[in-house]
mmCIF file of C-alpha atoms and ligand atoms in Angstrom:
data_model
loop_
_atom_site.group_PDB
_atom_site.id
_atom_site.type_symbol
_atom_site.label_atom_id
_atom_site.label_comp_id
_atom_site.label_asym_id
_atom_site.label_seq_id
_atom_site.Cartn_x
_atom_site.Cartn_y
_atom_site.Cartn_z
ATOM 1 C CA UNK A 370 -45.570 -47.178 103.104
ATOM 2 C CA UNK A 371 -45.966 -44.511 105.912
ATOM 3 C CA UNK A 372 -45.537 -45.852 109.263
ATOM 4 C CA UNK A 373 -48.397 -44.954 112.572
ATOM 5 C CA UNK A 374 -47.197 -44.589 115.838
ATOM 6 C CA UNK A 375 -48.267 -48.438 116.705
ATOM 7 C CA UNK A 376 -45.127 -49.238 114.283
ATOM 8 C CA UNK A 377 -43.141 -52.010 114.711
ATOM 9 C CA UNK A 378 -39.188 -51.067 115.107
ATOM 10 C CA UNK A 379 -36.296 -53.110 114.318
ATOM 11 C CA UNK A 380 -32.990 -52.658 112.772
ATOM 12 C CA UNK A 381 -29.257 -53.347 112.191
ATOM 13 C CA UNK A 382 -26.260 -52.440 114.870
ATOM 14 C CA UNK A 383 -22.814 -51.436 113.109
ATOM 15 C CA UNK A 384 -20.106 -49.412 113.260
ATOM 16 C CA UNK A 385 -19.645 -49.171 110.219
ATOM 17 C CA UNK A 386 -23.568 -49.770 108.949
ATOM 18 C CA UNK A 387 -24.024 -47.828 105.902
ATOM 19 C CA UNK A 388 -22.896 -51.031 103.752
ATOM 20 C CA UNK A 389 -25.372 -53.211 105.318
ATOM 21 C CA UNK A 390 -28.006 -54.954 102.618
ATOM 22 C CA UNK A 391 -30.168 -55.615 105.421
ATOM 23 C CA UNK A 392 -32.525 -52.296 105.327
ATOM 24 C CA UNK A 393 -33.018 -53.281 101.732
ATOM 25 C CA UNK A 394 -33.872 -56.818 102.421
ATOM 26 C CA UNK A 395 -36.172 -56.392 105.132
ATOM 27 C CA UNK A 396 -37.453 -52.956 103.933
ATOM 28 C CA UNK A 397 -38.653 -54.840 101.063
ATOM 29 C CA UNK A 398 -40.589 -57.565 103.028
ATOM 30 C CA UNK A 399 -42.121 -55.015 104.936
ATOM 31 C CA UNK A 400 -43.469 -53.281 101.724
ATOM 32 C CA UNK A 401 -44.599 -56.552 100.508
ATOM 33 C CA UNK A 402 -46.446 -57.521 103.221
ATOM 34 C CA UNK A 403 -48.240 -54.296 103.715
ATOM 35 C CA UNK A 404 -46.494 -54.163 107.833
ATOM 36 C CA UNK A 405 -46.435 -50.913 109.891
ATOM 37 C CA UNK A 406 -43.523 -51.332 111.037
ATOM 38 C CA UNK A 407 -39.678 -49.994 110.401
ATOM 39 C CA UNK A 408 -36.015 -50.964 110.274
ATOM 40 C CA UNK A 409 -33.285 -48.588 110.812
ATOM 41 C CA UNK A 410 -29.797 -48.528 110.476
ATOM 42 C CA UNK A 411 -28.391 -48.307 113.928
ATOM 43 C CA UNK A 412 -24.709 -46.874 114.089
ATOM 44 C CA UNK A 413 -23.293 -47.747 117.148
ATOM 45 C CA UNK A 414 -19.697 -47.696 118.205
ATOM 46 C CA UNK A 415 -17.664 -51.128 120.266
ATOM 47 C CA UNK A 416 -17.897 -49.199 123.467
ATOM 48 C CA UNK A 417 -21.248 -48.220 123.307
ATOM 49 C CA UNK A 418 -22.860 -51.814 122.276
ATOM 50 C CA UNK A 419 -23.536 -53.152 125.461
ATOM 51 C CA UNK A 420 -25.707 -49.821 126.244
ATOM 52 C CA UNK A 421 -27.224 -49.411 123.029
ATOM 53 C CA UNK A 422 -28.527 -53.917 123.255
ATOM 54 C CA UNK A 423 -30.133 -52.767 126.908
ATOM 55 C CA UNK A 424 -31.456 -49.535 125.086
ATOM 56 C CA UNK A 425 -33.799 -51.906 122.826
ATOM 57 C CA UNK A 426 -36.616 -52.625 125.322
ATOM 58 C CA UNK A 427 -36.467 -49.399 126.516
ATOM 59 C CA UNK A 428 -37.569 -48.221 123.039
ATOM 60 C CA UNK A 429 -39.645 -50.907 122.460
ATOM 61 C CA UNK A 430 -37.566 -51.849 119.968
ATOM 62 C CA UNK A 431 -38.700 -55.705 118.637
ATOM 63 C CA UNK A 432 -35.039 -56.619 118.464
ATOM 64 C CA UNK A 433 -32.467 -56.304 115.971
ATOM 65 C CA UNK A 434 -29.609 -57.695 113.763
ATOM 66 C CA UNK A 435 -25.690 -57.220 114.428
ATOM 67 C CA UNK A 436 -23.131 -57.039 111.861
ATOM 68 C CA UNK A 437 -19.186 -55.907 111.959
ATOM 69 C CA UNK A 438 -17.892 -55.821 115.116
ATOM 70 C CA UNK A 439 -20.563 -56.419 116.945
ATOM 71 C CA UNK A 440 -21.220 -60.175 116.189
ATOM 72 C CA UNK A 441 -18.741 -61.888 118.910
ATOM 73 C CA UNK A 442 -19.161 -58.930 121.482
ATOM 74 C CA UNK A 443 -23.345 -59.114 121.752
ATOM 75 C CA UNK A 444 -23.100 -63.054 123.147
ATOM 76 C CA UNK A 445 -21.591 -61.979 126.474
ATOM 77 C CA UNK A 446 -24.793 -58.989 126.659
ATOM 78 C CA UNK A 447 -27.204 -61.464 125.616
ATOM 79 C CA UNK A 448 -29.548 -62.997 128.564
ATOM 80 C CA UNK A 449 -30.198 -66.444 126.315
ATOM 81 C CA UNK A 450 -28.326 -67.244 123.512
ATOM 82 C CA UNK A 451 -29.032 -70.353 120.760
ATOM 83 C CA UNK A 452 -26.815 -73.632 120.815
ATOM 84 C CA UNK A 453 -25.630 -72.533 117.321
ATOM 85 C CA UNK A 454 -24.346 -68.916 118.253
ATOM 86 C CA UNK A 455 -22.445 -70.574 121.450
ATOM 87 C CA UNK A 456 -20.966 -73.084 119.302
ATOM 88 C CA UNK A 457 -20.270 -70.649 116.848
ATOM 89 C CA UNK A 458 -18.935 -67.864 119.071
ATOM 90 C CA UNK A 459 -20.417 -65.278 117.010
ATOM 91 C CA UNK A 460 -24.294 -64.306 116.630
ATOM 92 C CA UNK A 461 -26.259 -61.582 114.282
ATOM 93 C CA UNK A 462 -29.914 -61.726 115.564
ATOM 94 C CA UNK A 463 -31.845 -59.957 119.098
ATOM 95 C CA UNK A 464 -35.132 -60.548 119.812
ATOM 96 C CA UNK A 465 -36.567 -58.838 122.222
ATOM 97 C CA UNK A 466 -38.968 -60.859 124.232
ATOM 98 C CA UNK A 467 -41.900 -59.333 126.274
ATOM 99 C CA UNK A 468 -40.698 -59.328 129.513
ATOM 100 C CA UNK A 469 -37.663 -57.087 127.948
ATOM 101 C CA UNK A 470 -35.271 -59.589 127.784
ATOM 102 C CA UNK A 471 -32.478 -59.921 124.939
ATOM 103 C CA UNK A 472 -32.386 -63.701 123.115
ATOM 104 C CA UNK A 473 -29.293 -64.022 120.690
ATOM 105 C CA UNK A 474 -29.404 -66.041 117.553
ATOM 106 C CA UNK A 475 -26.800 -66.920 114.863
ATOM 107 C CA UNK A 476 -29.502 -67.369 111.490
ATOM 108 C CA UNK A 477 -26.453 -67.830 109.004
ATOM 109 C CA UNK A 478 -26.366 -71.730 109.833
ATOM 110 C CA UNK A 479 -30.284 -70.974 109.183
ATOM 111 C CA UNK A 480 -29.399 -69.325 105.593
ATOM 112 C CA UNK A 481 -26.733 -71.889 104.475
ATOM 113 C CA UNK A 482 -29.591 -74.517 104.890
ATOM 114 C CA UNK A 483 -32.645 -72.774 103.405
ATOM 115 C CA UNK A 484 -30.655 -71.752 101.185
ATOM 116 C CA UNK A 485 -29.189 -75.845 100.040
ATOM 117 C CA UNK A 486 -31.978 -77.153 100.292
ATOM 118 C CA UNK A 487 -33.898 -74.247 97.822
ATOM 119 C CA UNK A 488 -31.119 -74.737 95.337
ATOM 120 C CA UNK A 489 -29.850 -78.357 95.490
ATOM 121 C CA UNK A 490 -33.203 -80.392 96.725
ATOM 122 C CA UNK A 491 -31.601 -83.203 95.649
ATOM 123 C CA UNK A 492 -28.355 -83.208 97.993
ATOM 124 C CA UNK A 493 -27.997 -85.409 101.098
ATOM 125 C CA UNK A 494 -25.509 -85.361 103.937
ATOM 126 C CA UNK A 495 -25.067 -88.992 103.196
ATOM 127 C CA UNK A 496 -23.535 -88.175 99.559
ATOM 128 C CA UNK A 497 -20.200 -88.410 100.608
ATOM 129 C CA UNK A 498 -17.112 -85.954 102.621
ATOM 130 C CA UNK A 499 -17.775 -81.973 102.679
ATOM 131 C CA UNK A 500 -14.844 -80.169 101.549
ATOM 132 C CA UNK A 501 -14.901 -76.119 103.011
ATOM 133 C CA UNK A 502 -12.768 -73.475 101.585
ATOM 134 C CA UNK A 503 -11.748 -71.271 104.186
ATOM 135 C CA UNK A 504 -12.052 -71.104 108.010
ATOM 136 C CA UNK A 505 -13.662 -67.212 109.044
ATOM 137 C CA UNK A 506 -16.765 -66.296 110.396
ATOM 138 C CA UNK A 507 -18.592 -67.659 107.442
ATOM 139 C CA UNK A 508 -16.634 -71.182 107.506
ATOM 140 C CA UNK A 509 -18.080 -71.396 111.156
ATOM 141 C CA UNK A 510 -22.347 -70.952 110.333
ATOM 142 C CA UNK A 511 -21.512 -73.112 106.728
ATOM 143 C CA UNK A 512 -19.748 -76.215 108.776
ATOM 144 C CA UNK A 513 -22.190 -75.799 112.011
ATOM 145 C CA UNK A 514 -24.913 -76.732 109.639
ATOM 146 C CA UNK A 515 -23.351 -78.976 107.891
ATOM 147 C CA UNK A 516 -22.922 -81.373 111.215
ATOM 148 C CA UNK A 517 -26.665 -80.502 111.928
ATOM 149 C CA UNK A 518 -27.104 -81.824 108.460
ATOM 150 C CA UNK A 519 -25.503 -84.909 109.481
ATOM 151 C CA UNK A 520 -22.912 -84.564 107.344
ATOM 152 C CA UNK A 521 -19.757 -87.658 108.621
ATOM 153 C CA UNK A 522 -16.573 -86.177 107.994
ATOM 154 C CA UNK A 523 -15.720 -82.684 106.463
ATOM 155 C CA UNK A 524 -12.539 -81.747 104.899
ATOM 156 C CA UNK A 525 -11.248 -78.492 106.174
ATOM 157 C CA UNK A 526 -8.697 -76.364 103.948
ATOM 158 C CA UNK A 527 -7.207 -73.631 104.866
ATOM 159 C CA UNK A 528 -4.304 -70.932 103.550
ATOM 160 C CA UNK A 529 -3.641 -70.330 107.492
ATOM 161 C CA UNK A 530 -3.588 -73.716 109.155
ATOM 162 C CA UNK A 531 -4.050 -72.552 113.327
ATOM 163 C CA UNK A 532 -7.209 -70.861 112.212
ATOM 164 C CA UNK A 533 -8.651 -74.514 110.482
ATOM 165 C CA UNK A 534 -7.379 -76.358 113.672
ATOM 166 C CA UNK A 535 -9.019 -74.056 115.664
ATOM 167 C CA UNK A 536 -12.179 -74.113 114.051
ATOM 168 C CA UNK A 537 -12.368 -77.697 114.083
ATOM 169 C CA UNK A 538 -11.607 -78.002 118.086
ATOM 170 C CA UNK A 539 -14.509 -75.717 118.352
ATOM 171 C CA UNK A 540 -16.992 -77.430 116.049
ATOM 172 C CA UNK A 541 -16.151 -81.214 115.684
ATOM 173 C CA UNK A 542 -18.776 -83.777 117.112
ATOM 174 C CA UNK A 543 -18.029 -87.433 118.273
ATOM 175 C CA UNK A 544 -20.570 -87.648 114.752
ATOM 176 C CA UNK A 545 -18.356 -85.519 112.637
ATOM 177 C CA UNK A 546 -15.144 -85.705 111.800
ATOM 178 C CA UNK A 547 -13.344 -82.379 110.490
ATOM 179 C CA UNK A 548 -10.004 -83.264 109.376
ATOM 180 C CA UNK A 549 -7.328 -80.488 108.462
ATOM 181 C CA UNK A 550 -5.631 -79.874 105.196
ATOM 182 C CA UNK A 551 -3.220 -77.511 103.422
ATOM 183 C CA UNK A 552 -3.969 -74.958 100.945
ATOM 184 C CA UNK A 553 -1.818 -76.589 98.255
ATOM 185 C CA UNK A 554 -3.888 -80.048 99.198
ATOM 186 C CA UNK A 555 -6.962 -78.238 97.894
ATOM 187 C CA UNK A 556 -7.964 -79.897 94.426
ATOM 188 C CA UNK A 557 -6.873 -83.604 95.569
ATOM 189 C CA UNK A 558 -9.128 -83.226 99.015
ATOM 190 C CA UNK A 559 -11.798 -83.329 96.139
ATOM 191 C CA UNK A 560 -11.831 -87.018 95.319
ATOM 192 C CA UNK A 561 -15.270 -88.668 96.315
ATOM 193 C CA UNK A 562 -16.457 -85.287 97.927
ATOM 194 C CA UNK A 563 -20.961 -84.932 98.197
ATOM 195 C CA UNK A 564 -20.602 -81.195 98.548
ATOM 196 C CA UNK A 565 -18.027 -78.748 97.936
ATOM 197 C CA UNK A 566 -18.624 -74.613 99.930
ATOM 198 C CA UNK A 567 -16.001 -72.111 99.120
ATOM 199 C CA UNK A 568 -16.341 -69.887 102.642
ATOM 200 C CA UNK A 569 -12.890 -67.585 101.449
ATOM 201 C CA UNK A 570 -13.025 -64.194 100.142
ATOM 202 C CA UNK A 571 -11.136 -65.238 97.125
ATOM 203 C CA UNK A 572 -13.386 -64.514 93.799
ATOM 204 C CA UNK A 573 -15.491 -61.832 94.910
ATOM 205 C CA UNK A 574 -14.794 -58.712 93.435
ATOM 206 C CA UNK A 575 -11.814 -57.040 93.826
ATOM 207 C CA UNK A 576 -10.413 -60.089 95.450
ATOM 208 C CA UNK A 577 -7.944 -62.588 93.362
ATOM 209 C CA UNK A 578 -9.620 -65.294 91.608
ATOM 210 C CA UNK A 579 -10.211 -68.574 93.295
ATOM 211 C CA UNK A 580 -7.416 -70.828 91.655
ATOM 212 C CA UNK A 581 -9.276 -74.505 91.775
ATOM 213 C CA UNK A 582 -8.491 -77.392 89.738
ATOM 214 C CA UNK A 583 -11.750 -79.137 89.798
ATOM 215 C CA UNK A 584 -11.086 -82.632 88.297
ATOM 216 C CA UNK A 585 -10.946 -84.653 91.178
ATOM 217 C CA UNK A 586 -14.551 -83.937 92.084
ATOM 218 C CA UNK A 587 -17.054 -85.980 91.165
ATOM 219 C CA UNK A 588 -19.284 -84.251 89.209
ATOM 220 C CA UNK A 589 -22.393 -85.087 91.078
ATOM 221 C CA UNK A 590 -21.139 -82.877 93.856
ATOM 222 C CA UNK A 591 -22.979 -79.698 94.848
ATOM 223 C CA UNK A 592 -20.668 -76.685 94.413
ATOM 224 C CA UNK A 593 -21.762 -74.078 96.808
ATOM 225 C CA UNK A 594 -20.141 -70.353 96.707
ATOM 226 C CA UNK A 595 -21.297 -67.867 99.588
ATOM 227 C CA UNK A 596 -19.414 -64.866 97.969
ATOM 228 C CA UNK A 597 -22.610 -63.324 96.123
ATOM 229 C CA UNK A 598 -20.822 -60.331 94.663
ATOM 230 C CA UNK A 599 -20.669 -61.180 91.809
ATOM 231 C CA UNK A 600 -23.222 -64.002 91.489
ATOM 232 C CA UNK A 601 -22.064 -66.233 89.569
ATOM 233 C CA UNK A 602 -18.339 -66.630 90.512
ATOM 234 C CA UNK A 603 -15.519 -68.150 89.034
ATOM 235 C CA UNK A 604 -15.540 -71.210 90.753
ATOM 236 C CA UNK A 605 -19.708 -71.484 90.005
ATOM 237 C CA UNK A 606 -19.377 -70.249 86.555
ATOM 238 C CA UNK A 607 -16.566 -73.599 85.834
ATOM 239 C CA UNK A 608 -18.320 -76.023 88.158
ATOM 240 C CA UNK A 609 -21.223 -75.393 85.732
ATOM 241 C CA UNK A 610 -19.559 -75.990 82.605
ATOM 242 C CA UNK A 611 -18.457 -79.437 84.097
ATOM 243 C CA UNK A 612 -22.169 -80.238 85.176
ATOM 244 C CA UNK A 613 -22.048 -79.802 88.463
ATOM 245 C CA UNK A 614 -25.383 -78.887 90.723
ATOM 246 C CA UNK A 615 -24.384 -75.249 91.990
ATOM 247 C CA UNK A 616 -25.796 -72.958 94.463
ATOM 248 C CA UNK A 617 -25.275 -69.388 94.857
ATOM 249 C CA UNK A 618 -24.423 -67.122 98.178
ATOM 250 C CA UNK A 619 -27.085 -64.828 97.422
ATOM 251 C CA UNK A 620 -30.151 -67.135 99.112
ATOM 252 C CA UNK A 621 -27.826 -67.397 102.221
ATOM 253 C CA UNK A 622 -27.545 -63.763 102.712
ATOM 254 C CA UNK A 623 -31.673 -63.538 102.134
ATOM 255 C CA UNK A 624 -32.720 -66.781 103.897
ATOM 256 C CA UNK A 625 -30.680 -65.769 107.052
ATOM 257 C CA UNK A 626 -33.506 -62.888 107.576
ATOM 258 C CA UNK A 627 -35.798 -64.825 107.604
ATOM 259 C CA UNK A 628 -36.332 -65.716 111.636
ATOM 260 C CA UNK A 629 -35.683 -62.119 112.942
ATOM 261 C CA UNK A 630 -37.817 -60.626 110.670
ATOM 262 C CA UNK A 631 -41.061 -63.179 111.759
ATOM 263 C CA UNK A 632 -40.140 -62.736 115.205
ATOM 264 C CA UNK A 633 -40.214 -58.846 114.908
ATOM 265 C CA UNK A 634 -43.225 -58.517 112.440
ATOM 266 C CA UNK A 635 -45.005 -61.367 113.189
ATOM 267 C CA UNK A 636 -45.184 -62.625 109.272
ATOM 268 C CA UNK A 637 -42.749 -65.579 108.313
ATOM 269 C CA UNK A 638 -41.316 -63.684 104.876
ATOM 270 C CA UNK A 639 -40.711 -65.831 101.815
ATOM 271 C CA UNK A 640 -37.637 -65.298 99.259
ATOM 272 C CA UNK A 641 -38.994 -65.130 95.973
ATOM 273 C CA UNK A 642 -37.881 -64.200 92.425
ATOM 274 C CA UNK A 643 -39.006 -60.689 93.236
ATOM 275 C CA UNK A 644 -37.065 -60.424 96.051
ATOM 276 C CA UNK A 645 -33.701 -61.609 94.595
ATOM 277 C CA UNK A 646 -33.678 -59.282 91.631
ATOM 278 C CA UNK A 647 -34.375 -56.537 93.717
ATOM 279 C CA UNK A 648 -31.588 -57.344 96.024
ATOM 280 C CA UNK A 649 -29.454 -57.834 92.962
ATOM 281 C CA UNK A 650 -29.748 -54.418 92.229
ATOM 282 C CA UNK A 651 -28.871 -53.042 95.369
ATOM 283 C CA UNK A 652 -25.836 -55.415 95.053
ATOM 284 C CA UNK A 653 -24.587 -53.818 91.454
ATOM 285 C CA UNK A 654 -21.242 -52.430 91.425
ATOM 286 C CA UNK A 655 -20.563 -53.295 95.131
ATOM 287 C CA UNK A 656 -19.111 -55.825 96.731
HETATM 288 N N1 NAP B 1688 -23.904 -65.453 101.557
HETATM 289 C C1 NAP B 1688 -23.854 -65.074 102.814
HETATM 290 O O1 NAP B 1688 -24.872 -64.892 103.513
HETATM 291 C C2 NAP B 1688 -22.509 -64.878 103.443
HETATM 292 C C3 NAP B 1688 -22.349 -64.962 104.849
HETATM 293 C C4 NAP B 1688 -21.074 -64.790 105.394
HETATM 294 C C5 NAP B 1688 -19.987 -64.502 104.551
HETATM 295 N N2 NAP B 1688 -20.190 -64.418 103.202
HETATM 296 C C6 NAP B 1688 -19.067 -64.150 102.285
HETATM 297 O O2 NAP B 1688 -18.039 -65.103 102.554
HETATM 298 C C7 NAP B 1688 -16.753 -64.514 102.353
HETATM 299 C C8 NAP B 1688 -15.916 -64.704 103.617
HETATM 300 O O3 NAP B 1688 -16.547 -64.017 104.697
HETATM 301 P P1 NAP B 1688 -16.108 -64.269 106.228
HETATM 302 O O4 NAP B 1688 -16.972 -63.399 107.056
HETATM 303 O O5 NAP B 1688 -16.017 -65.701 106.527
HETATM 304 O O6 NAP B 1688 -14.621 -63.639 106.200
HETATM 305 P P2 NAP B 1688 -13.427 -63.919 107.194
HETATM 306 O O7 NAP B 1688 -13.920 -64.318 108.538
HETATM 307 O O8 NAP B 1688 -12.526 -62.731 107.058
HETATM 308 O O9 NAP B 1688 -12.669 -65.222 106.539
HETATM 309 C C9 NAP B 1688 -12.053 -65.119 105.278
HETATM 310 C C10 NAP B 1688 -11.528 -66.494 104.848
HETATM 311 O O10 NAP B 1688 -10.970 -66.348 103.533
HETATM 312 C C11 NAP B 1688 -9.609 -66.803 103.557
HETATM 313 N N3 NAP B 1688 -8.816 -66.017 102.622
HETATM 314 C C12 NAP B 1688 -8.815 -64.673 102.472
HETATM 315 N N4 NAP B 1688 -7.926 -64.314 101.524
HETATM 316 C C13 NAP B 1688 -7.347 -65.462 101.074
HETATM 317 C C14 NAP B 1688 -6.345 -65.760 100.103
HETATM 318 N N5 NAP B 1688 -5.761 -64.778 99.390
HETATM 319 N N6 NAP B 1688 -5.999 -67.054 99.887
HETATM 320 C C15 NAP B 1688 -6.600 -68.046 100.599
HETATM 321 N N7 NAP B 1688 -7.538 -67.824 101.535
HETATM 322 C C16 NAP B 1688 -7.911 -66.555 101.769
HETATM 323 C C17 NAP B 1688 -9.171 -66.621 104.986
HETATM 324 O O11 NAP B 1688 -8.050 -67.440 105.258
HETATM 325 P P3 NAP B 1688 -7.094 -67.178 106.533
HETATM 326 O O12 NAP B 1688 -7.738 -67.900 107.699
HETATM 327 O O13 NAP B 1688 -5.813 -67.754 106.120
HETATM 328 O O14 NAP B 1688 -7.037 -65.690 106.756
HETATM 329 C C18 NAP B 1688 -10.428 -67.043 105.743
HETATM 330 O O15 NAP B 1688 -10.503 -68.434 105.802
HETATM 331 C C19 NAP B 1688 -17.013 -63.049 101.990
HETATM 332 O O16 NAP B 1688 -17.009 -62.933 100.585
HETATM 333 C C20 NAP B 1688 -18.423 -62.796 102.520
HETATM 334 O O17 NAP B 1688 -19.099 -61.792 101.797
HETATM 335 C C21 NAP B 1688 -21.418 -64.609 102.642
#
C-alpha cells in the first residue's frame, strides 16, 4: 500500500541483510493491517553501527531490528537494555523512544515462548528436565526462557564442551540447574526429559542430518526444532512417528516480531495461518 509522508519507518540493520525474512514478515503485517508505515532493509557495515543506531532518531526512525553481526555489538550503544538481552549478551530489537533515546531488546526468548505455548498448550515447566541441543546464539534466547518458564534443571549437550560450560556460567539461576554433557551422551540425557529443543544447525538444509536415537525419551515429551528450513525436520518428522507433541521453528522466527513491530506501528500483530504460508514461501528453496 503506498506510504504518505506521516509514514511510520522501521527496519532491519545487517551487513549482510539481503537474506533477512524480516521485510517479508513485517511487510506483510503492515499490509494486513492497512499501516502507513515502512520497513527497510538497512545495510550497514561493523564500523559504522554505532553511527548508523544514533542516526535513528535523527530520522525519526521508530526503531529497528539487528541481525548478523550486529546483535552483541548494539548492547554497548544501547542507552537501556532488557534483563534478557544482558543476560543473553546478544539483542535484535531498538525502539526508539520519544525523547530519542535507543531501548534494546532480545524478543527471541519472546518467540521461543509464544511460540511453545501456540504449539504445545499442554506443556509445563514442571514436566520434567529440558534437554538443549547445542549452545550458540539460539541455545542462549531457547534456555533464557526456559528458566523464566521455571523450568528446574536443564540438560545441556554440546559437540564443543567450553562453549556449553560457558553458556551455563552465564545463564544458570540458584532455581535452575544447567548441567553439562557430551555429544556422544546425547540420546541417554533423554531418560525422563518434559521437553526436548534442538538449538544446532544440524538438519537444516544443506547441513548433515541430526543423528538422534530417540528411545530414551518419554514419549510425552515436547520435541521442539528451531531450524525452520525445512519445516518439518528430521528429528520432528521421527519424533512424530513415535507420538511425540512437536513444535516447529517457524512460530519462533514469526512470534519474535511481534514486540518491535507494536512498539513501532502501534498495532500488536497476530501470527495466523495466513501469515505462515506466506512466510513459507518466501522460505522455499532457501535456507
Ligand atoms: N526459529 C528461530 O527463530 C531461530 C532463532 C535462532 C536460530 N535459529 C536456527 O537455529 C540454528 C542455530 O542457530 P544459532 O544462531 O544458534 O547458530 P550458532 O550460534 O552458530 O550455534 C550453532 C550450534 O550448532 C552446533 N553445531 C553446528 N554444527 C554441528 C555439528 N556438525 N555437530 C554438532 N553440533 C553442531 C554448534 O556447536 P559448537 O558450539 O560445537 O560449534 C552450536 O552449538 C540455525 O539453524 C538457525 O537458523 C532459529
Amino acid at each position: 500500500m503506498p506510504i504518505t509522508g506521516a509514514a511510520r519507518i522501521a527496519g532491519i540493520m545487517g551487513w549482510p541483510v539481503s537474506h533477512s525474512r524480516s521485510p517479508a514478515l513485517h511487510g506483510f503485517w503492515l499490509a494486513e493491517y492497512g499501516i502507513d508505515g515502512a520497513y527497510v532493509p538497512l545495510a550497514v557495515p561493523p564500523d559504522r553501527l554505532e553511527q548508523a543506531l544514533r542516526a535513528l532518531p535523527a530520522l525519526g526512525f521508530r526503531g529497528c531490528n539487528l541481525t548478523i553481526p550486529h546483535k552483541q555489538a548494539a548492547l554497548k550503544i544501547m542507552d537501556r537494555v532488557d534483563p534478557f538481552a544482558r543476560s543473553i549478551g546478544a539483542m535484535n530489537t531498538v525502539v526508539v523512544t520519544p525523547d530519542g533515546e535507543l531501548e534494546g531488546s532480545n524478543t527471541d526468548v519472546f518467540g521461543f515462548r509464544e511460540n511453545l505455548r501456540e504449539q504445545a498448550p499442554a506443556w509445563r515447566a514442571s514436566a520434567g528436565p529440558a534437554v538443549v541441543l547445542g549452545a550458540g546464539g539460539g541455545a542462549r534466547a531457547v534456555i533464557a526462557a526456559l528458566i523464566a518458564a521455571g523450568v528446574g534443571e536443564i540438560r545441556l549437550v554440546n559437540r564443543s564442551p567450553d562453549h556449553a560450560e560457558a553458556l551455563a556460567g552465564d545463564l544458570a539461576t540458584p532455581e535452575t540447574r544447567i548441567t553439562v554433557h557430551p555429544w556422544q551422551q546425547r540420546a541417554e540425557v533423554l531418560a525422563g526429559a518434559g521437553i526436548l529443543v534442538n538449538t544446532t544447525s544440524l538438519g537444516m538444509d544443506k547441513e548433515p542430518p541430526l543423528d538422534l536415537d530417540l528411545r530414551a525419551l518419554p514419549e510425552s515429551a515436547v520435541v521442539v526444532d528451531i531450524v525452520y528450513v525445512p519445516l518439518e525436520t528430521g528429528l520432528l518428522a521421527a519424533a512424530r512417528r513415535r507420538g511425540n507433541p512437536c513444535v516447529d521453528g517457524l512460530g519462533m522466527l514469526l512470534h519474535q516480531g511481534r514486540p518491535g513491530f507494536a512498539a513501532w506501528f502501534g498495532v500488536a500483530p497476530e501470527v495466523t495461518p495466513a501469515l505462515r504460508q506466506a512466510m513459507l514461501a518466501t522460505l522455499a528453496g532457501s535456507r
